[in-house]
Tab-separated table of C-alpha atoms in Angstrom:
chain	number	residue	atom	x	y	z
A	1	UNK	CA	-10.467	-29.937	1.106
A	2	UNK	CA	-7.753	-27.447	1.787
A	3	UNK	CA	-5.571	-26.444	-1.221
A	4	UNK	CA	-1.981	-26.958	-1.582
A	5	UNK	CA	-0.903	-23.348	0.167
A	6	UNK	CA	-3.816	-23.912	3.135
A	7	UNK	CA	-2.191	-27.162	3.194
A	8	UNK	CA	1.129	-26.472	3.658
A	9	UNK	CA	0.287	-23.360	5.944
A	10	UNK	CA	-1.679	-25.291	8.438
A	11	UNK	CA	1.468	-27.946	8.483
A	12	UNK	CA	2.959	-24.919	9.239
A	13	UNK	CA	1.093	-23.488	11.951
A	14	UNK	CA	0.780	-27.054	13.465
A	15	UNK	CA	5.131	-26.970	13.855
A	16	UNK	CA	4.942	-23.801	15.073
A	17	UNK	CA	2.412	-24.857	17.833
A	18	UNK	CA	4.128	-27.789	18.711
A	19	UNK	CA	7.367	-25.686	19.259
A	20	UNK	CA	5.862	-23.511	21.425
A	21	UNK	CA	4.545	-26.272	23.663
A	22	UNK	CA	7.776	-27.649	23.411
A	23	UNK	CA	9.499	-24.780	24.834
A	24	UNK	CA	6.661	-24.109	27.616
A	25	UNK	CA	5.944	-20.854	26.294
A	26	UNK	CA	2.251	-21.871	26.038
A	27	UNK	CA	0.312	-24.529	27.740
A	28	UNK	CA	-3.336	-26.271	27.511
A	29	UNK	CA	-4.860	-22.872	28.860
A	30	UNK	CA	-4.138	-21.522	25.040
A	31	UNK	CA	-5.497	-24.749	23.795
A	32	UNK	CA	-8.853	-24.028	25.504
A	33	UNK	CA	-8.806	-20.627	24.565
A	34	UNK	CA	-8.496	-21.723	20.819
A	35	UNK	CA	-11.959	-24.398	21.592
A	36	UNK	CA	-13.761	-21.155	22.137
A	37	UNK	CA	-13.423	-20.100	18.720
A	38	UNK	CA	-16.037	-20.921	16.409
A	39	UNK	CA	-18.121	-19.557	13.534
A	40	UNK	CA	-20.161	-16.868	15.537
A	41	UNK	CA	-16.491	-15.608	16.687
A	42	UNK	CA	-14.058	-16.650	14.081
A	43	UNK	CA	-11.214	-14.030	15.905
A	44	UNK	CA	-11.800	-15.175	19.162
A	45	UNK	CA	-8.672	-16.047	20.495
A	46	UNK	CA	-6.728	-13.257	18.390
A	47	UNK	CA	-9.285	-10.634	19.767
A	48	UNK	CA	-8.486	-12.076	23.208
A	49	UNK	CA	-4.923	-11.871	22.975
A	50	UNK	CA	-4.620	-8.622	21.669
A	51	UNK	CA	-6.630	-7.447	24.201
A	52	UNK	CA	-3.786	-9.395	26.255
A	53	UNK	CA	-1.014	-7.702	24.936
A	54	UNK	CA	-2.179	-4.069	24.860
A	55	UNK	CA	-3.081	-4.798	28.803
A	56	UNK	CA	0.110	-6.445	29.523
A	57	UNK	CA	2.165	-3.527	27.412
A	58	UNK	CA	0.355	-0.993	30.443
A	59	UNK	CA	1.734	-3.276	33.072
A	60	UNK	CA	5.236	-3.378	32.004
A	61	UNK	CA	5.653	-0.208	31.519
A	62	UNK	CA	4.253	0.517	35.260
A	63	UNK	CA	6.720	-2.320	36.603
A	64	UNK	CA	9.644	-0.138	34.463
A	65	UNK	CA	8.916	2.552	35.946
A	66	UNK	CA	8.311	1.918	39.185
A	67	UNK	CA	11.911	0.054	39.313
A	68	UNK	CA	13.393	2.951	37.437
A	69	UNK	CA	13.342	5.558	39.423
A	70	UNK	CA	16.330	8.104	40.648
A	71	UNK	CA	15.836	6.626	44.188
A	72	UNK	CA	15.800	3.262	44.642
A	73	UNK	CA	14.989	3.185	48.523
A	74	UNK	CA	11.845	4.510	47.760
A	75	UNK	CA	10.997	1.576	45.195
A	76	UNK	CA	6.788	0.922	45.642
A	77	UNK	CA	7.159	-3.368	45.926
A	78	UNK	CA	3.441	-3.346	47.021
A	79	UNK	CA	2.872	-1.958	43.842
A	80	UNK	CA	5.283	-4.323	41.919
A	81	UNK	CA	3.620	-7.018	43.384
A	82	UNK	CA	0.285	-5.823	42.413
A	83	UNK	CA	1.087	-4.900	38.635
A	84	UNK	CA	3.038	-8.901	38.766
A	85	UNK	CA	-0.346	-10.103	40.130
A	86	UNK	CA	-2.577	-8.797	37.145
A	87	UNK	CA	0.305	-10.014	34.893
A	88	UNK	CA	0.117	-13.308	36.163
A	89	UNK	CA	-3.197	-13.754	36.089
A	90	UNK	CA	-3.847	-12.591	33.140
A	91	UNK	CA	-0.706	-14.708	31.446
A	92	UNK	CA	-2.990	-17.729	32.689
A	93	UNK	CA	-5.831	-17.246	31.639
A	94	UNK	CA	-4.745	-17.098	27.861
A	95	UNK	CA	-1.880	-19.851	28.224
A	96	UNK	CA	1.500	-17.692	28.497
A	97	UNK	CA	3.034	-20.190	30.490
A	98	UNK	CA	7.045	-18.848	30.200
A	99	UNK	CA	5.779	-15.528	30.804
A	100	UNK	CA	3.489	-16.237	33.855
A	101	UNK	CA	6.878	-18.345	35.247
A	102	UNK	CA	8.786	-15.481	35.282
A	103	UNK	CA	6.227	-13.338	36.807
A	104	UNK	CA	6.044	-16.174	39.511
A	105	UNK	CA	10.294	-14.635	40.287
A	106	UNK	CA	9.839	-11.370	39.763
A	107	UNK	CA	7.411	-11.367	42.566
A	108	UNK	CA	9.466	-13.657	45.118
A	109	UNK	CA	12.401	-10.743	44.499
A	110	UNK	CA	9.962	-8.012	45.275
A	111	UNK	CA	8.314	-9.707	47.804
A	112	UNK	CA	12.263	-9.732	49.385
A	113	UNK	CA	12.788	-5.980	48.421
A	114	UNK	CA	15.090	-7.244	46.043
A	115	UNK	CA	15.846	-4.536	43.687
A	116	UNK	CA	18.253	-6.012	41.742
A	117	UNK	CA	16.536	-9.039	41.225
A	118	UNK	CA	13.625	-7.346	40.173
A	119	UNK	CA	15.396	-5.408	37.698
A	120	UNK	CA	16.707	-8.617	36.475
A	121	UNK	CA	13.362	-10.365	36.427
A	122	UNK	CA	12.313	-7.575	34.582
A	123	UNK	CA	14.611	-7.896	31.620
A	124	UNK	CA	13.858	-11.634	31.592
A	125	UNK	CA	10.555	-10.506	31.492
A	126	UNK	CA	10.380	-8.379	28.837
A	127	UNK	CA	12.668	-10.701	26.586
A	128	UNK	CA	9.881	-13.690	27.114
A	129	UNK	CA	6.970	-11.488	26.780
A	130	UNK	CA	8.317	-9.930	23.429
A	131	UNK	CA	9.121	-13.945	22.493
A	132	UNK	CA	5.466	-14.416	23.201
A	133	UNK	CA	4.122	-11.718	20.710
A	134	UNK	CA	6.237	-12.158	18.310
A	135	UNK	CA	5.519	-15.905	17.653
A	136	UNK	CA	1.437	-15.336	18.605
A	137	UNK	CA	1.562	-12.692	15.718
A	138	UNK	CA	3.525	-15.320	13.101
A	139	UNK	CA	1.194	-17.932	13.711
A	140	UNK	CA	-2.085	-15.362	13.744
A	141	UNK	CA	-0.484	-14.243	10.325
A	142	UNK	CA	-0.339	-17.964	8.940
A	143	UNK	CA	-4.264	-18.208	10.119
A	144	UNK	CA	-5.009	-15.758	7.929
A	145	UNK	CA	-3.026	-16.764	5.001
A	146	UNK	CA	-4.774	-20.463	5.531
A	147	UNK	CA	-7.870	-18.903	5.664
A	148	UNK	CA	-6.902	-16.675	2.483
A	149	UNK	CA	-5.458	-19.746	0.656
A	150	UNK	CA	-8.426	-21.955	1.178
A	151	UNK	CA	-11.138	-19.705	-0.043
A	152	UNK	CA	-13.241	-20.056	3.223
A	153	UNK	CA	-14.077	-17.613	5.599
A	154	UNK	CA	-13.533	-19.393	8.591
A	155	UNK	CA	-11.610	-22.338	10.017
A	156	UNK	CA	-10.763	-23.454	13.233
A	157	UNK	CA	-7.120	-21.861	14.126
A	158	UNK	CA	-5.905	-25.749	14.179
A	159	UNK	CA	-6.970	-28.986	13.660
């Protein structure tokens, strides 16, 4: 039986989930990833996504500079569209479904040679991929505090 705090921080964690479905930041991909998680790897899915987020961090900052350069003629969008590729892909596989949407843009404008679109998509990018950390992080941070609260060394990160 979960105590009062595990309790309430599970509720918690639950309405943050649901919000983040809601807004089609995530989708069922994350839910799978979460099924992986058991006993044997209670940090599965945090492991996973932190291994997400320091690859994704390497990718941005290739896509900024490769659209920030003094000489925008000579703007790699082969590249672009490779980096946006591995993004993608990656953005599946662990359920970033807002992120992974705007990756799906960001490519059409390079695929155009559209630098200012891809300088926009970029900025949209970055705002939802920050979105995506930050929130990931809060409800990694209430996992632990459930954990912490109920005494137990592991429990699924939801019900």
């Amino acid at each position: 039986m979960l105590g009062l705090g595990a309790a309430r921080l599970e509720a918690d964690m639950n309405r943050l989930m649901a919000l983040l479905f809601h807004q089609g930041v995530l989708d069922e991909q994350f839910m799978q990833l979460q099924q992986l998680q058991d006993e044997s790897s209670p940090n599965f899915v945090s492991e996973v996504i932190s291994i997400y987020f320091r690859e994704s961090e390497k990718l941005l900052k290739n896509l900024r500079s490769l659209l920030h350069r003094a000489d925008r003629e000579c703007t790699d969008y082969r590249k672009i569209g490779i980096h946006l590729n591995q993004l993608m892909g990656s953005s599946s596989s662990v359920g970033a479904k807002r992120v992974r949407t705007v990756c799906l843009a960001f490519r059409a404008a390079s695929e155009h040679n559209n630098w200012s679109g891809c300088l926009r998509s970029l900025e949209v990018l970055e705002h939802e991929y920050c979105y995506l950390k930050t929130k990931l992080h809060e409800l990694f941070q209430m996992e632990q505090q459930r954990v912490m609260a109920a005494g137990a060394r592991y429990h699924p990160l939801l019900s």
